[in-house]
Amino acid sequence: MIQNKAPGKDVSLEDMAEKFPLASKKNNTHFSKFDIGGITFGDSLIPIMAGPNMVESEKLIVETAINVKKAGAHFLRGGAFKPLSFPYRSDKYTETREEGIGWLGVAKKETGLGIITEVMEERYLDLICEVTDILQIGSRNMQNYPLISAAAKTKKPLMIKRHFGASLRDWLGAAEYALYEGNEKIILCERGVTVPHTHRDSSRFLLDLQVVPAAKEITHLPIAVDPSHATFWRPWVTPMSLASVAAGADSIMLEVHPDPENSAVDPLQPIDFDSFKKLMQSMDKVAHINGRHILNV
Ligand code: PEP
Ligand code: MN
């Protein structure tokens, strides 16, 4: 536990007492555990959220749901409302919005998997809440406090992705906005930060794995990691997922697509069903080293 200041980080004891008292640990062993649709976060299980970047079609999302479930995933991810980086659209590169939310509902019915999907605007909260089990606040909206407060008020669990330029202190501030509304089911997700240079031009972000143990010194909330968005590069997803589990991540979000190279969004990062199945087995082995598990074996 920190004394006056967390080692090398920007969080003080005063911050913990006054700026984010609800997000802060009360003692060394204080870690939140909560249930989302029968799956416990913050315990020995490391829930896996997997699926395509975008809910492209009903066929794609149902096929993906069936396959990730078969491999042991606990939640289906997929965006219908997407923070696409550029405004231009084609037949393929276009949000599926209300229709996409409906298709997530079909996939949920077919497989029983819980759903996590992004909300970008308050006016779509009611619609999205009809289907989703977890509301995703995307990295770009980490400091959209009115959106976080409104999402928290629905009482749906929230996963708040860290902005790629945010400090741990800022990230915990975002969590505090959600906790302040009386919503205790808040997950934080590291998804890569921007640094002056990364290892290749196409790798936009650097996975900040140190933030997992650093965050756990300060907060009791479960910390998820999304190696797909962080690496932006398929061959690095498996090693970084294993490293995330080793680092103590409480949940992993992964992009999985039936035909990764033809993903409508970010085609360099999703993995296929076979790679996902193998990765689940490898992550489970690493989880066992830390006394945790992913699969039921
Ligand atoms: C996503 O998970 O679909 C996404 C857009 O992630 P991020 O907000 O981390 O970029
Ligand atoms: Mn196991």
mmCIF file of C-alpha atoms and ligand atoms in Angstrom:
data_model
loop_
_atom_site.group_PDB
_atom_site.id
_atom_site.type_symbol
_atom_site.label_atom_id
_atom_site.label_comp_id
_atom_site.label_asym_id
_atom_site.label_seq_id
_atom_site.Cartn_x
_atom_site.Cartn_y
_atom_site.Cartn_z
ATOM 1 C CA MET A 1 0.000 0.000 0.000
ATOM 2 C CA ILE A 2 1.254 3.496 -0.682
ATOM 3 C CA GLN A 3 2.657 5.664 2.064
ATOM 4 C CA ASN A 4 2.690 9.304 1.011
ATOM 5 C CA LYS A 5 2.805 8.784 -2.709
ATOM 6 C CA ALA A 6 2.459 5.711 -4.895
ATOM 7 C CA PRO A 7 5.895 4.790 -6.236
ATOM 8 C CA GLY A 8 6.481 6.706 -9.441
ATOM 9 C CA LYS A 9 2.816 7.450 -9.946
ATOM 10 C CA ASP A 10 0.807 10.589 -9.647
ATOM 11 C CA VAL A 11 -1.613 9.549 -6.921
ATOM 12 C CA SER A 12 -1.290 10.905 -3.372
ATOM 13 C CA LEU A 13 -2.965 9.841 -0.140
ATOM 14 C CA GLU A 14 -4.952 13.080 -0.318
ATOM 15 C CA ASP A 15 -6.259 12.054 -3.748
ATOM 16 C CA MET A 16 -7.360 8.726 -2.324
ATOM 17 C CA ALA A 17 -9.139 10.382 0.583
ATOM 18 C CA GLU A 18 -10.626 13.367 -1.205
ATOM 19 C CA LYS A 19 -10.617 13.045 -5.012
ATOM 20 C CA PHE A 20 -11.627 9.398 -5.403
ATOM 21 C CA PRO A 21 -12.539 7.953 -1.999
ATOM 22 C CA LEU A 22 -15.028 5.511 -3.538
ATOM 23 C CA ALA A 23 -12.562 4.073 -6.079
ATOM 24 C CA SER A 24 -9.740 3.820 -3.516
ATOM 25 C CA LYS A 25 -8.860 0.711 -1.533
ATOM 26 C CA LYS A 26 -9.665 0.888 2.172
ATOM 27 C CA ASN A 27 -6.858 -1.546 3.001
ATOM 28 C CA ASN A 28 -4.344 -3.868 1.318
ATOM 29 C CA THR A 29 -6.791 -6.722 0.872
ATOM 30 C CA HIS A 30 -9.729 -4.673 -0.350
ATOM 31 C CA PHE A 31 -10.692 -5.893 -3.854
ATOM 32 C CA SER A 32 -14.230 -5.695 -5.233
ATOM 33 C CA LYS A 33 -15.973 -8.845 -6.362
ATOM 34 C CA PHE A 34 -19.258 -8.649 -8.216
ATOM 35 C CA ASP A 35 -21.525 -10.740 -10.354
ATOM 36 C CA ILE A 36 -22.578 -9.911 -13.899
ATOM 37 C CA GLY A 37 -25.072 -12.424 -15.263
ATOM 38 C CA GLY A 38 -23.660 -15.272 -13.198
ATOM 39 C CA ILE A 39 -20.005 -14.436 -13.943
ATOM 40 C CA THR A 40 -17.943 -13.088 -11.044
ATOM 41 C CA PHE A 41 -15.421 -10.325 -11.663
ATOM 42 C CA GLY A 42 -12.551 -9.717 -9.248
ATOM 43 C CA ASP A 43 -12.331 -13.332 -8.075
ATOM 44 C CA SER A 44 -10.298 -16.352 -9.184
ATOM 45 C CA LEU A 45 -12.023 -16.483 -12.590
ATOM 46 C CA ILE A 46 -10.621 -14.175 -15.275
ATOM 47 C CA PRO A 47 -13.658 -13.488 -17.492
ATOM 48 C CA ILE A 48 -12.915 -13.204 -21.215
ATOM 49 C CA MET A 49 -14.819 -10.819 -23.484
ATOM 50 C CA ALA A 50 -14.402 -11.705 -27.145
ATOM 51 C CA GLY A 51 -15.878 -10.797 -30.500
ATOM 52 C CA PRO A 52 -15.497 -8.623 -33.555
ATOM 53 C CA ASN A 53 -14.595 -4.970 -33.488
ATOM 54 C CA MET A 54 -17.908 -4.112 -35.102
ATOM 55 C CA VAL A 55 -21.236 -5.919 -35.260
ATOM 56 C CA GLU A 56 -21.076 -6.097 -39.045
ATOM 57 C CA SER A 57 -24.038 -8.389 -39.697
ATOM 58 C CA GLU A 58 -26.351 -10.796 -37.897
ATOM 59 C CA LYS A 59 -24.588 -13.764 -39.489
ATOM 60 C CA LEU A 60 -21.140 -12.567 -38.405
ATOM 61 C CA ILE A 61 -22.084 -11.841 -34.813
ATOM 62 C CA VAL A 62 -24.024 -15.083 -34.309
ATOM 63 C CA GLU A 63 -21.263 -17.199 -35.877
ATOM 64 C CA THR A 64 -18.662 -15.433 -33.726
ATOM 65 C CA ALA A 65 -20.758 -15.813 -30.567
ATOM 66 C CA ILE A 66 -21.132 -19.571 -31.138
ATOM 67 C CA ASN A 67 -17.403 -20.001 -31.716
ATOM 68 C CA VAL A 68 -16.084 -17.854 -28.883
ATOM 69 C CA LYS A 69 -18.514 -19.535 -26.510
ATOM 70 C CA LYS A 70 -17.287 -22.947 -27.642
ATOM 71 C CA ALA A 71 -13.732 -21.836 -26.839
ATOM 72 C CA GLY A 72 -14.793 -20.760 -23.327
ATOM 73 C CA ALA A 73 -15.439 -17.000 -23.621
ATOM 74 C CA HIS A 74 -17.711 -15.469 -20.982
ATOM 75 C CA PHE A 75 -18.967 -12.350 -22.829
ATOM 76 C CA LEU A 76 -19.500 -11.345 -26.438
ATOM 77 C CA ARG A 77 -18.039 -7.976 -27.440
ATOM 78 C CA GLY A 78 -18.913 -5.941 -30.522
ATOM 79 C CA GLY A 79 -19.635 -2.313 -31.326
ATOM 80 C CA ALA A 80 -22.787 -1.187 -33.109
ATOM 81 C CA PHE A 81 -22.191 2.463 -32.247
ATOM 82 C CA LYS A 82 -18.515 3.010 -33.086
ATOM 83 C CA PRO A 83 -16.084 5.879 -32.512
ATOM 84 C CA LEU A 84 -14.648 5.457 -36.031
ATOM 85 C CA SER A 85 -11.567 7.666 -36.402
ATOM 86 C CA PHE A 86 -12.591 9.227 -39.722
ATOM 87 C CA PRO A 87 -15.977 10.458 -40.957
ATOM 88 C CA TYR A 88 -16.031 8.747 -44.364
ATOM 89 C CA ARG A 89 -18.178 5.645 -44.819
ATOM 90 C CA SER A 90 -18.423 2.844 -47.382
ATOM 91 C CA ASP A 91 -20.865 -0.073 -47.592
ATOM 92 C CA LYS A 92 -18.509 -2.070 -45.384
ATOM 93 C CA TYR A 93 -17.054 0.641 -43.144
ATOM 94 C CA THR A 94 -20.259 1.861 -41.581
ATOM 95 C CA GLU A 95 -21.820 1.572 -38.149
ATOM 96 C CA THR A 96 -24.779 -0.774 -37.872
ATOM 97 C CA ARG A 97 -26.266 1.194 -34.943
ATOM 98 C CA GLU A 98 -29.855 0.177 -33.969
ATOM 99 C CA GLU A 99 -29.786 -2.835 -36.292
ATOM 100 C CA GLY A 100 -26.466 -3.964 -34.800
ATOM 101 C CA ILE A 101 -27.864 -3.774 -31.267
ATOM 102 C CA GLY A 102 -30.731 -6.012 -32.449
ATOM 103 C CA TRP A 103 -28.222 -8.528 -33.867
ATOM 104 C CA LEU A 104 -26.355 -8.589 -30.529
ATOM 105 C CA GLY A 105 -29.724 -9.503 -29.007
ATOM 106 C CA VAL A 106 -30.057 -12.402 -31.450
ATOM 107 C CA ALA A 107 -26.529 -13.636 -30.616
ATOM 108 C CA LYS A 108 -27.310 -13.430 -26.898
ATOM 109 C CA LYS A 109 -30.498 -15.458 -27.360
ATOM 110 C CA GLU A 110 -28.720 -18.088 -29.472
ATOM 111 C CA THR A 111 -25.776 -18.594 -27.113
ATOM 112 C CA GLY A 112 -26.712 -17.235 -23.690
ATOM 113 C CA LEU A 113 -23.506 -15.169 -23.678
ATOM 114 C CA GLY A 114 -23.571 -11.828 -21.860
ATOM 115 C CA ILE A 115 -23.009 -8.783 -24.051
ATOM 116 C CA ILE A 116 -20.635 -5.832 -23.784
ATOM 117 C CA THR A 117 -21.087 -2.988 -26.248
ATOM 118 C CA GLU A 118 -20.125 0.666 -26.430
ATOM 119 C CA VAL A 119 -22.414 3.610 -25.758
ATOM 120 C CA MET A 120 -21.317 6.943 -27.178
ATOM 121 C CA GLU A 121 -24.399 9.092 -26.687
ATOM 122 C CA GLU A 122 -26.784 9.321 -23.767
ATOM 123 C CA ARG A 123 -29.816 9.252 -26.063
ATOM 124 C CA TYR A 124 -29.112 5.619 -27.034
ATOM 125 C CA LEU A 125 -28.738 4.328 -23.459
ATOM 126 C CA ASP A 126 -32.287 2.931 -23.193
ATOM 127 C CA LEU A 127 -31.986 1.042 -26.469
ATOM 128 C CA ILE A 128 -28.531 -0.376 -25.681
ATOM 129 C CA CYS A 129 -29.543 -1.343 -22.127
ATOM 130 C CA GLU A 130 -32.319 -3.558 -23.512
ATOM 131 C CA VAL A 131 -29.629 -5.901 -24.820
ATOM 132 C CA THR A 132 -26.307 -5.287 -23.122
ATOM 133 C CA ASP A 133 -25.051 -6.682 -19.819
ATOM 134 C CA ILE A 134 -22.093 -4.277 -19.612
ATOM 135 C CA LEU A 135 -21.967 -0.744 -21.015
ATOM 136 C CA GLN A 136 -18.581 0.047 -22.534
ATOM 137 C CA ILE A 137 -17.319 3.614 -22.212
ATOM 138 C CA GLY A 138 -14.723 3.902 -24.977
ATOM 139 C CA SER A 139 -11.276 5.371 -24.508
ATOM 140 C CA ARG A 140 -12.278 8.516 -26.375
ATOM 141 C CA ASN A 141 -15.126 9.137 -23.927
ATOM 142 C CA MET A 142 -13.188 8.454 -20.728
ATOM 143 C CA GLN A 143 -13.538 12.103 -19.779
ATOM 144 C CA ASN A 144 -17.087 12.548 -21.055
ATOM 145 C CA TYR A 145 -18.366 12.854 -17.495
ATOM 146 C CA PRO A 146 -22.035 13.522 -18.361
ATOM 147 C CA LEU A 147 -22.046 10.301 -20.428
ATOM 148 C CA ILE A 148 -20.377 8.305 -17.623
ATOM 149 C CA SER A 149 -22.825 9.652 -15.028
ATOM 150 C CA ALA A 150 -25.852 8.896 -17.218
ATOM 151 C CA ALA A 151 -24.540 5.401 -18.026
ATOM 152 C CA ALA A 152 -23.865 4.727 -14.331
ATOM 153 C CA LYS A 153 -27.388 5.817 -13.393
ATOM 154 C CA THR A 154 -28.873 3.004 -15.500
ATOM 155 C CA LYS A 155 -27.335 0.605 -12.908
ATOM 156 C CA LYS A 156 -25.898 -1.528 -15.707
ATOM 157 C CA PRO A 157 -22.294 -2.531 -15.018
ATOM 158 C CA LEU A 158 -19.798 -0.247 -16.778
ATOM 159 C CA MET A 159 -16.391 -0.886 -18.283
ATOM 160 C CA ILE A 160 -14.396 2.332 -18.594
ATOM 161 C CA LYS A 161 -11.526 2.136 -21.076
ATOM 162 C CA ARG A 162 -8.493 4.245 -20.277
ATOM 163 C CA HIS A 163 -7.888 7.122 -22.651
ATOM 164 C CA PHE A 164 -4.570 6.613 -24.467
ATOM 165 C CA GLY A 165 -3.240 9.813 -22.912
ATOM 166 C CA ALA A 166 -4.711 9.494 -19.425
ATOM 167 C CA SER A 167 -2.809 9.124 -16.185
ATOM 168 C CA LEU A 168 -3.893 6.627 -13.563
ATOM 169 C CA ARG A 169 -5.219 9.601 -11.584
ATOM 170 C CA ASP A 170 -7.449 10.747 -14.463
ATOM 171 C CA TRP A 171 -8.689 7.204 -15.065
ATOM 172 C CA LEU A 172 -9.677 6.804 -11.407
ATOM 173 C CA GLY A 173 -11.429 10.174 -11.608
ATOM 174 C CA ALA A 174 -13.606 8.760 -14.391
ATOM 175 C CA ALA A 175 -14.380 5.679 -12.244
ATOM 176 C CA GLU A 176 -15.284 7.954 -9.327
ATOM 177 C CA TYR A 177 -17.937 9.671 -11.462
ATOM 178 C CA ALA A 178 -19.581 6.282 -12.005
ATOM 179 C CA LEU A 179 -19.244 5.155 -8.371
ATOM 180 C CA TYR A 180 -20.617 8.505 -7.205
ATOM 181 C CA GLU A 181 -23.926 7.598 -8.895
ATOM 182 C CA GLY A 182 -24.196 4.550 -6.639
ATOM 183 C CA ASN A 183 -23.162 2.045 -9.306
ATOM 184 C CA GLU A 184 -20.660 -0.367 -7.792
ATOM 185 C CA LYS A 185 -20.123 -2.623 -10.811
ATOM 186 C CA ILE A 186 -17.312 -0.724 -12.486
ATOM 187 C CA ILE A 187 -14.499 -2.380 -14.445
ATOM 188 C CA LEU A 188 -11.463 -0.433 -15.678
ATOM 189 C CA CYS A 189 -9.765 -1.446 -18.942
ATOM 190 C CA GLU A 190 -6.218 -0.662 -20.074
ATOM 191 C CA ARG A 191 -6.056 -0.546 -23.906
ATOM 192 C CA GLY A 192 -2.706 1.038 -24.744
ATOM 193 C CA VAL A 193 -1.219 4.484 -24.392
ATOM 194 C CA THR A 194 0.376 6.862 -26.858
ATOM 195 C CA VAL A 195 4.146 7.220 -26.561
ATOM 196 C CA PRO A 196 6.553 9.257 -28.696
ATOM 197 C CA HIS A 197 7.567 6.163 -30.629
ATOM 198 C CA THR A 198 6.403 2.583 -30.826
ATOM 199 C CA HIS A 199 8.009 -0.409 -32.489
ATOM 200 C CA ARG A 200 6.440 0.023 -35.891
ATOM 201 C CA ASP A 201 4.565 2.749 -37.730
ATOM 202 C CA SER A 202 1.273 0.867 -37.633
ATOM 203 C CA SER A 203 1.396 0.215 -33.889
ATOM 204 C CA ARG A 204 -0.430 3.207 -32.593
ATOM 205 C CA PHE A 205 -0.291 2.393 -28.902
ATOM 206 C CA LEU A 206 1.922 0.798 -26.282
ATOM 207 C CA LEU A 207 0.266 -1.640 -23.868
ATOM 208 C CA ASP A 208 0.879 -0.197 -20.404
ATOM 209 C CA LEU A 209 1.052 -3.426 -18.439
ATOM 210 C CA GLN A 210 2.647 -1.700 -15.463
ATOM 211 C CA VAL A 211 -0.635 0.063 -14.888
ATOM 212 C CA VAL A 212 -2.211 -3.250 -13.817
ATOM 213 C CA PRO A 213 -0.172 -3.655 -10.596
ATOM 214 C CA ALA A 214 -0.020 0.140 -10.212
ATOM 215 C CA ALA A 215 -3.814 0.467 -10.328
ATOM 216 C CA LYS A 216 -4.191 -2.423 -7.891
ATOM 217 C CA GLU A 217 -2.108 -0.531 -5.318
ATOM 218 C CA ILE A 218 -4.705 2.221 -5.353
ATOM 219 C CA THR A 219 -8.119 0.851 -6.375
ATOM 220 C CA HIS A 220 -10.281 -2.127 -5.426
ATOM 221 C CA LEU A 221 -11.932 -2.186 -8.885
ATOM 222 C CA PRO A 222 -11.228 -5.054 -11.333
ATOM 223 C CA ILE A 223 -8.680 -4.158 -14.017
ATOM 224 C CA ALA A 224 -9.232 -5.544 -17.536
ATOM 225 C CA VAL A 225 -6.764 -5.403 -20.440
ATOM 226 C CA ASP A 226 -7.504 -5.161 -24.176
ATOM 227 C CA PRO A 227 -4.346 -6.330 -26.012
ATOM 228 C CA SER A 228 -6.095 -6.082 -29.421
ATOM 229 C CA HIS A 229 -6.530 -2.316 -29.394
ATOM 230 C CA ALA A 230 -3.189 -1.785 -27.676
ATOM 231 C CA THR A 231 -1.048 -3.707 -30.151
ATOM 232 C CA PHE A 232 -3.147 -3.045 -33.254
ATOM 233 C CA TRP A 233 -1.224 -5.998 -34.721
ATOM 234 C CA ARG A 234 -2.422 -9.620 -34.815
ATOM 235 C CA PRO A 235 0.928 -11.393 -34.183
ATOM 236 C CA TRP A 236 1.398 -9.464 -30.920
ATOM 237 C CA VAL A 237 -2.055 -10.247 -29.495
ATOM 238 C CA THR A 238 -1.190 -13.725 -28.152
ATOM 239 C CA PRO A 239 2.057 -12.767 -26.361
ATOM 240 C CA MET A 240 0.533 -9.612 -24.896
ATOM 241 C CA SER A 241 -2.595 -11.464 -23.742
ATOM 242 C CA LEU A 242 -0.442 -13.997 -21.902
ATOM 243 C CA ALA A 243 1.590 -11.161 -20.401
ATOM 244 C CA SER A 244 -1.628 -9.416 -19.301
ATOM 245 C CA VAL A 245 -2.815 -12.512 -17.456
ATOM 246 C CA ALA A 246 0.629 -12.878 -15.873
ATOM 247 C CA ALA A 247 0.533 -9.216 -14.817
ATOM 248 C CA GLY A 248 -2.664 -9.821 -12.848
ATOM 249 C CA ALA A 249 -5.393 -8.637 -15.214
ATOM 250 C CA ASP A 250 -8.875 -9.440 -13.886
ATOM 251 C CA SER A 251 -10.434 -9.742 -17.348
ATOM 252 C CA ILE A 252 -9.253 -9.741 -20.973
ATOM 253 C CA MET A 253 -11.036 -8.209 -23.952
ATOM 254 C CA LEU A 254 -10.080 -9.664 -27.339
ATOM 255 C CA GLU A 255 -11.051 -9.052 -30.933
ATOM 256 C CA VAL A 256 -12.022 -12.281 -32.662
ATOM 257 C CA HIS A 257 -13.365 -12.412 -36.230
ATOM 258 C CA PRO A 258 -14.266 -15.313 -38.593
ATOM 259 C CA ASP A 259 -12.196 -13.707 -41.372
ATOM 260 C CA PRO A 260 -9.802 -11.295 -39.603
ATOM 261 C CA GLU A 261 -8.198 -9.845 -42.731
ATOM 262 C CA ASN A 262 -11.609 -8.771 -43.929
ATOM 263 C CA SER A 263 -12.764 -7.207 -40.667
ATOM 264 C CA ALA A 264 -14.632 -4.003 -41.543
ATOM 265 C CA VAL A 265 -12.678 -2.117 -38.871
ATOM 266 C CA ASP A 266 -9.015 -2.499 -37.798
ATOM 267 C CA PRO A 267 -8.349 -5.667 -39.887
ATOM 268 C CA LEU A 268 -4.749 -5.908 -38.634
ATOM 269 C CA GLN A 269 -5.731 -6.793 -35.058
ATOM 270 C CA PRO A 270 -8.436 -9.493 -34.786
ATOM 271 C CA ILE A 271 -7.498 -13.158 -34.365
ATOM 272 C CA ASP A 272 -9.409 -16.086 -35.895
ATOM 273 C CA PHE A 273 -11.429 -18.748 -34.060
ATOM 274 C CA ASP A 274 -8.635 -21.297 -34.033
ATOM 275 C CA SER A 275 -6.052 -18.856 -32.627
ATOM 276 C CA PHE A 276 -8.587 -17.749 -30.026
ATOM 277 C CA LYS A 277 -9.203 -21.317 -28.899
ATOM 278 C CA LYS A 278 -5.463 -21.924 -28.516
ATOM 279 C CA LEU A 279 -5.004 -18.605 -26.737
ATOM 280 C CA MET A 280 -7.776 -19.448 -24.246
ATOM 281 C CA GLN A 281 -5.964 -22.656 -23.341
ATOM 282 C CA SER A 282 -2.608 -20.883 -22.987
ATOM 283 C CA MET A 283 -4.080 -18.013 -20.946
ATOM 284 C CA ASP A 284 -5.707 -20.558 -18.648
ATOM 285 C CA LYS A 285 -2.299 -22.162 -18.013
ATOM 286 C CA VAL A 286 -0.773 -18.786 -17.152
ATOM 287 C CA ALA A 287 -3.758 -17.965 -14.930
ATOM 288 C CA HIS A 288 -3.097 -21.161 -12.939
ATOM 289 C CA ILE A 289 0.392 -19.858 -12.042
ATOM 290 C CA ASN A 290 -1.334 -17.000 -10.223
ATOM 291 C CA GLY A 291 -3.934 -19.301 -8.624
ATOM 292 C CA ARG A 292 -6.622 -18.181 -11.059
ATOM 293 C CA HIS A 293 -8.409 -19.731 -14.016
ATOM 294 C CA ILE A 294 -10.148 -19.015 -17.312
ATOM 295 C CA LEU A 295 -11.489 -22.382 -18.393
ATOM 296 C CA ASN A 296 -13.412 -24.790 -16.176
ATOM 297 C CA VAL A 297 -10.579 -27.303 -16.227
HETATM 298 C C1 PEP B 1 -13.531 -0.900 -28.951
HETATM 299 O O1 PEP B 1 -13.286 -1.648 -27.974
HETATM 300 O O2 PEP B 1 -14.324 -1.209 -29.847
HETATM 301 C C2 PEP B 1 -12.852 0.409 -29.032
HETATM 302 C C3 PEP B 1 -13.218 1.309 -29.935
HETATM 303 O O3 PEP B 1 -11.847 0.545 -28.143
HETATM 304 P P1 PEP B 1 -11.075 1.850 -27.641
HETATM 305 O O4 PEP B 1 -12.121 2.782 -27.080
HETATM 306 O O5 PEP B 1 -10.148 1.309 -26.624
HETATM 307 O O6 PEP B 1 -10.358 2.442 -28.830
HETATM 308 MN MN MN B 2 -7.946 -24.188 -15.890
#
